Amino acid sequence: MTEISPRGADPLVGDNGAMTQLGPGRPRLAPRRRQGQTPRAEILDAAAELFTTHGYGSTSTRAIAEAVGIRQASLYHHFAAKDDILDALLGETIAGAAELAMRLERRSEPAAVRLYALARFDIGQLCDARWNIGALYFLPELRGDRFARFRSRRDTLRTSYERLAAWVVAGLGADGVPEAQTLPFRLVETVINIRSDAGGVAEEVRQAIAAAVLRVLGWDGDPAEVREAAEVLARELPV
C-alpha cells in the first residue's frame, strides 16, 4: 500500500531504545514498539489492533497514543480525529484491490482468469493483513456522511467484480447464471468472518472460495488451470 506522507516527521527512537523527541519538549513516552516505518504507520497499527479487539466505540485516541508510546497531542499531529484514523485504515483495505480491478478490466485474458486473479489478490489482502480490518466494514458509523468516500470506493470495487462476473457469464452462454453476478464480491468477503471465527484462513479454504467465485456463475472448468493462468497474470500486474 502507498504510505501517505505525514504532515512533518517525528524523530525515531534510536537502536538502543532510548527515548527520543517527537518535537520540542515532547519526548516519546516509550521505545518504539509498533510495526511501521513512520509514526503515522505506528498509529494505524495500534488503532487497527484496538479497533478490532476492543471495538471502535470503546477505543479512545488516548488509548491509541498510549499503545504507540506517544503523547495524545503527538497523535493529533498526524490525525485530527479518530474518524480520520478509521478512514485511513479502511482505505488501505480497498486501494490495492481497486487498482488491480481497473487494470484487469483492461486486459484481454479470459474473464474467468481475470476474475479469479482479482479474487485471489483480494482474499490475500483481507487474510494476510496483521489485523482483521475488514471486520470494521459493518460498523454503524460507516453509514454516515463522514465515510461516504470509503463507501463509494468500495462500491467501485464491487462494480468491477460484477462487470468481470458478467463477462464470465456471457462467455458461458446458456450455462451462465446472470442472477449470480453479485455473488463473487460477497463470497470473497466471507473470509472476514472466517478469519474472525477461526483466527485465520487456510490456503485450501482460500482456493475453494476463489473457485466458488467462478462456480457460482455456472463455470465448470479446471480450477488448477485457471489458478495457474491467474498466477501468471498476477506476476505481470504487481500491485
GROMACS .gro file of C-alpha atoms in nm:
model
  239
    1MET     CA    1   0.000   0.000   0.000
    2THR     CA    2   0.117   0.352  -0.068
    3GLU     CA    3   0.210   0.533   0.251
    4ILE     CA    4   0.077   0.889   0.270
    5SER     CA    5   0.347   1.122   0.395
    6PRO     CA    6   0.271   1.264   0.739
    7ARG     CA    7   0.249   1.638   0.800
    8GLY     CA    8   0.604   1.656   0.935
    9ALA     CA    9   0.809   1.362   1.060
   10ASP     CA   10   0.874   1.263   1.418
   11PRO     CA   11   1.233   1.169   1.505
   12LEU     CA   12   1.266   0.798   1.559
   13VAL     CA   13   1.385   0.600   1.856
   14GLY     CA   14   1.750   0.500   1.824
   15ASP     CA   15   1.873   0.144   1.803
   16ASN     CA   16   1.948   0.150   2.175
   17GLY     CA   17   1.579   0.209   2.251
   18ALA     CA   18   1.644   0.546   2.411
   19MET     CA   19   1.360   0.794   2.441
   20THR     CA   20   1.370   1.048   2.158
   21GLN     CA   21   1.199   1.374   2.079
   22LEU     CA   22   0.867   1.390   1.890
   23GLY     CA   23   0.902   1.766   1.877
   24PRO     CA   24   1.020   2.045   2.101
   25GLY     CA   25   0.969   1.931   2.458
   26ARG     CA   26   0.776   1.618   2.355
   27PRO     CA   27   0.978   1.306   2.432
   28ARG     CA   28   0.839   0.972   2.321
   29LEU     CA   29   0.687   0.802   2.624
   30ALA     CA   30   0.829   0.459   2.543
   31PRO     CA   31   1.072   0.295   2.299
   32ARG     CA   32   0.933   0.219   1.955
   33ARG     CA   33   0.711  -0.083   1.990
   34ARG     CA   34   0.492  -0.088   1.678
   35GLN     CA   35   0.525  -0.209   1.321
   36GLY     CA   36   0.569   0.066   1.066
   37GLN     CA   37   0.843   0.287   0.929
   38THR     CA   38   0.679   0.614   1.039
   39PRO     CA   39   0.488   0.737   1.345
   40ARG     CA   40   0.176   0.754   1.125
   41ALA     CA   41   0.211   0.385   1.038
   42GLU     CA   42   0.260   0.301   1.406
   43ILE     CA   43  -0.060   0.485   1.494
   44LEU     CA   44  -0.252   0.295   1.228
   45ASP     CA   45  -0.113  -0.037   1.353
   46ALA     CA   46  -0.213   0.038   1.713
   47ALA     CA   47  -0.556   0.162   1.610
   48ALA     CA   48  -0.619  -0.146   1.395
   49GLU     CA   49  -0.542  -0.371   1.690
   50LEU     CA   50  -0.758  -0.178   1.935
   51PHE     CA   51  -1.049  -0.126   1.694
   52THR     CA   52  -1.061  -0.497   1.604
   53THR     CA   53  -1.008  -0.635   1.955
   54HIS     CA   54  -1.179  -0.382   2.183
   55GLY     CA   55  -1.422  -0.214   1.945
   56TYR     CA   56  -1.418   0.118   1.767
   57GLY     CA   57  -1.655   0.291   2.007
   58SER     CA   58  -1.463   0.173   2.311
   59THR     CA   59  -1.125   0.294   2.185
   60SER     CA   60  -1.012   0.649   2.254
   61THR     CA   61  -0.736   0.843   2.084
   62ARG     CA   62  -0.563   0.849   2.422
   63ALA     CA   63  -0.561   0.467   2.427
   64ILE     CA   64  -0.417   0.460   2.075
   65ALA     CA   65  -0.144   0.706   2.169
   66GLU     CA   66  -0.056   0.503   2.477
   67ALA     CA   67  -0.038   0.184   2.270
   68VAL     CA   68   0.213   0.355   2.040
   69GLY     CA   69   0.406   0.511   2.325
   70ILE     CA   70   0.348   0.873   2.226
   71ARG     CA   71   0.156   1.162   2.374
   72GLN     CA   72  -0.202   1.223   2.263
   73ALA     CA   73  -0.101   1.565   2.127
   74SER     CA   74   0.154   1.396   1.902
   75LEU     CA   75  -0.117   1.169   1.759
   76TYR     CA   76  -0.317   1.478   1.659
   77HIS     CA   77  -0.017   1.594   1.459
   78HIS     CA   78  -0.097   1.308   1.218
   79PHE     CA   79  -0.474   1.261   1.254
   80ALA     CA   80  -0.723   1.529   1.352
   81ALA     CA   81  -0.978   1.281   1.491
   82LYS     CA   82  -1.045   0.913   1.549
   83ASP     CA   83  -1.268   0.906   1.241
   84ASP     CA   84  -0.967   1.003   1.030
   85ILE     CA   85  -0.773   0.703   1.161
   86LEU     CA   86  -1.060   0.467   1.080
   87ASP     CA   87  -1.099   0.616   0.733
   88ALA     CA   88  -0.727   0.563   0.662
   89LEU     CA   89  -0.742   0.202   0.779
   90LEU     CA   90  -1.048   0.125   0.569
   91GLY     CA   91  -0.895   0.290   0.265
   92GLU     CA   92  -0.593   0.061   0.290
   93THR     CA   93  -0.816  -0.246   0.260
   94ILE     CA   94  -0.964  -0.124  -0.069
   95ALA     CA   95  -0.687   0.059  -0.251
   96GLY     CA   96  -0.482  -0.234  -0.383
   97ALA     CA   97  -0.778  -0.443  -0.498
   98ALA     CA   98  -0.948  -0.142  -0.662
   99GLU     CA   99  -0.631  -0.057  -0.855
  100LEU     CA  100  -0.586  -0.418  -0.967
  101ALA     CA  101  -0.953  -0.446  -1.070
  102MET     CA  102  -0.925  -0.145  -1.301
  103ARG     CA  103  -0.614  -0.288  -1.464
  104LEU     CA  104  -0.772  -0.631  -1.503
  105GLU     CA  105  -1.076  -0.487  -1.676
  106ARG     CA  106  -0.847  -0.357  -1.950
  107ARG     CA  107  -0.673  -0.691  -2.006
  108SER     CA  108  -0.753  -0.943  -2.281
  109GLU     CA  109  -0.719  -1.268  -2.086
  110PRO     CA  110  -1.033  -1.481  -2.040
  111ALA     CA  111  -1.274  -1.318  -1.797
  112ALA     CA  112  -1.263  -1.624  -1.569
  113VAL     CA  113  -0.887  -1.585  -1.529
  114ARG     CA  114  -0.915  -1.214  -1.456
  115LEU     CA  115  -1.194  -1.260  -1.203
  116TYR     CA  116  -1.007  -1.541  -1.030
  117ALA     CA  117  -0.690  -1.326  -1.017
  118LEU     CA  118  -0.882  -1.040  -0.855
  119ALA     CA  119  -1.049  -1.272  -0.604
  120ARG     CA  120  -0.719  -1.434  -0.502
  121PHE     CA  121  -0.549  -1.099  -0.456
  122ASP     CA  122  -0.839  -0.957  -0.256
  123ILE     CA  123  -0.864  -1.269  -0.039
  124GLY     CA  124  -0.493  -1.244   0.032
  125GLN     CA  125  -0.525  -0.878   0.129
  126LEU     CA  126  -0.809  -0.950   0.370
  127CYS     CA  127  -0.647  -1.258   0.520
  128ASP     CA  128  -0.285  -1.152   0.548
  129ALA     CA  129  -0.316  -0.805   0.695
  130ARG     CA  130  -0.186  -0.807   1.051
  131TRP     CA  131  -0.530  -0.718   1.189
  132ASN     CA  132  -0.872  -0.820   1.056
  133ILE     CA  133  -0.966  -0.468   0.948
  134GLY     CA  134  -1.239  -0.596   0.717
  135ALA     CA  135  -1.446  -0.667   1.028
  136LEU     CA  136  -1.483  -0.290   1.063
  137TYR     CA  137  -1.688  -0.273   0.741
  138PHE     CA  138  -2.000  -0.343   0.943
  139LEU     CA  139  -1.967  -0.059   1.192
  140PRO     CA  140  -2.282   0.156   1.207
  141GLU     CA  141  -2.060   0.465   1.197
  142LEU     CA  142  -1.975   0.386   0.835
  143ARG     CA  143  -2.328   0.475   0.727
  144GLY     CA  144  -2.268   0.845   0.795
  145ASP     CA  145  -2.155   1.113   0.554
  146ARG     CA  146  -1.804   1.108   0.702
  147PHE     CA  147  -1.735   0.773   0.534
  148ALA     CA  148  -1.917   0.838   0.205
  149ARG     CA  149  -1.587   0.836   0.015
  150PHE     CA  150  -1.494   0.494   0.151
  151ARG     CA  151  -1.838   0.356   0.063
  152SER     CA  152  -1.801   0.495  -0.288
  153ARG     CA  153  -1.459   0.333  -0.333
  154ARG     CA  154  -1.592   0.001  -0.207
  155ASP     CA  155  -1.888   0.030  -0.446
  156THR     CA  156  -1.644   0.089  -0.732
  157LEU     CA  157  -1.459  -0.230  -0.642
  158ARG     CA  158  -1.786  -0.421  -0.617
  159THR     CA  159  -1.889  -0.291  -0.961
  160SER     CA  160  -1.561  -0.418  -1.107
  161TYR     CA  161  -1.632  -0.762  -0.965
  162GLU     CA  162  -1.979  -0.756  -1.115
  163ARG     CA  163  -1.852  -0.644  -1.455
  164LEU     CA  164  -1.594  -0.924  -1.467
  165ALA     CA  165  -1.860  -1.170  -1.348
  166ALA     CA  166  -2.095  -1.055  -1.624
  167TRP     CA  167  -1.825  -1.121  -1.883
  168VAL     CA  168  -1.773  -1.471  -1.742
  169VAL     CA  169  -2.148  -1.536  -1.763
  170ALA     CA  170  -2.166  -1.400  -2.117
  171GLY     CA  171  -1.888  -1.635  -2.224
  172LEU     CA  172  -2.074  -1.935  -2.083
  173GLY     CA  173  -2.382  -1.878  -2.297
  174ALA     CA  174  -2.682  -2.080  -2.182
  175ASP     CA  175  -2.481  -2.230  -1.895
  176GLY     CA  176  -2.416  -1.891  -1.736
  177VAL     CA  177  -2.610  -1.773  -1.430
  178PRO     CA  178  -2.673  -1.397  -1.467
  179GLU     CA  179  -2.859  -1.382  -1.136
  180ALA     CA  180  -2.536  -1.475  -0.956
  181GLN     CA  181  -2.326  -1.185  -1.082
  182THR     CA  182  -2.347  -1.000  -0.749
  183LEU     CA  183  -2.217  -1.300  -0.554
  184PRO     CA  184  -1.841  -1.312  -0.626
  185PHE     CA  185  -1.774  -0.992  -0.432
  186ARG     CA  186  -1.976  -1.123  -0.137
  187LEU     CA  187  -1.806  -1.463  -0.148
  188VAL     CA  188  -1.464  -1.302  -0.126
  189GLU     CA  189  -1.567  -1.104   0.180
  190THR     CA  190  -1.674  -1.420   0.362
  191VAL     CA  191  -1.307  -1.457   0.455
  192ILE     CA  192  -1.356  -1.170   0.700
  193ASN     CA  193  -1.595  -1.374   0.915
  194ILE     CA  194  -1.397  -1.695   0.864
  195ARG     CA  195  -1.088  -1.519   0.992
  196SER     CA  196  -1.281  -1.381   1.291
  197ASP     CA  197  -1.416  -1.725   1.379
  198ALA     CA  198  -1.107  -1.935   1.314
  199GLY     CA  199  -0.826  -1.687   1.371
  200GLY     CA  200  -0.704  -1.734   1.014
  201VAL     CA  201  -0.795  -1.872   0.672
  202ALA     CA  202  -0.612  -2.181   0.546
  203GLU     CA  203  -0.474  -2.186   0.192
  204GLU     CA  204  -0.711  -2.462   0.083
  205VAL     CA  205  -1.007  -2.253   0.201
  206ARG     CA  206  -0.878  -1.953   0.008
  207GLN     CA  207  -0.852  -2.163  -0.307
  208ALA     CA  208  -1.200  -2.305  -0.251
  209ILE     CA  209  -1.353  -1.958  -0.219
  210ALA     CA  210  -1.174  -1.832  -0.530
  211ALA     CA  211  -1.301  -2.135  -0.726
  212ALA     CA  212  -1.652  -2.082  -0.585
  213VAL     CA  213  -1.645  -1.728  -0.725
  214LEU     CA  214  -1.646  -1.889  -1.071
  215ARG     CA  215  -1.860  -2.193  -0.992
  216VAL     CA  216  -2.149  -1.980  -0.872
  217LEU     CA  217  -2.161  -1.819  -1.217
  218GLY     CA  218  -2.200  -2.157  -1.388
  219TRP     CA  219  -1.834  -2.201  -1.482
  220ASP     CA  220  -1.723  -2.567  -1.472
  221GLY     CA  221  -1.362  -2.555  -1.587
  222ASP     CA  222  -1.048  -2.691  -1.420
  223PRO     CA  223  -0.960  -2.474  -1.116
  224ALA     CA  224  -0.593  -2.573  -1.143
  225GLU     CA  225  -0.571  -2.436  -1.496
  226VAL     CA  226  -0.736  -2.106  -1.418
  227ARG     CA  227  -0.531  -2.074  -1.099
  228GLU     CA  228  -0.208  -2.120  -1.292
  229ALA     CA  229  -0.313  -1.865  -1.556
  230ALA     CA  230  -0.416  -1.619  -1.284
  231GLU     CA  231  -0.079  -1.655  -1.112
  232VAL     CA  232   0.098  -1.573  -1.438
  233LEU     CA  233  -0.127  -1.270  -1.482
  234ALA     CA  234  -0.064  -1.157  -1.125
  235ARG     CA  235   0.311  -1.157  -1.189
  236GLU     CA  236   0.255  -0.927  -1.486
  237LEU     CA  237   0.040  -0.690  -1.281
  238PRO     CA  238   0.215  -0.636  -0.949
  239VAL     CA  239   0.025  -0.409  -0.711
   0.00000   0.00000   0.00000
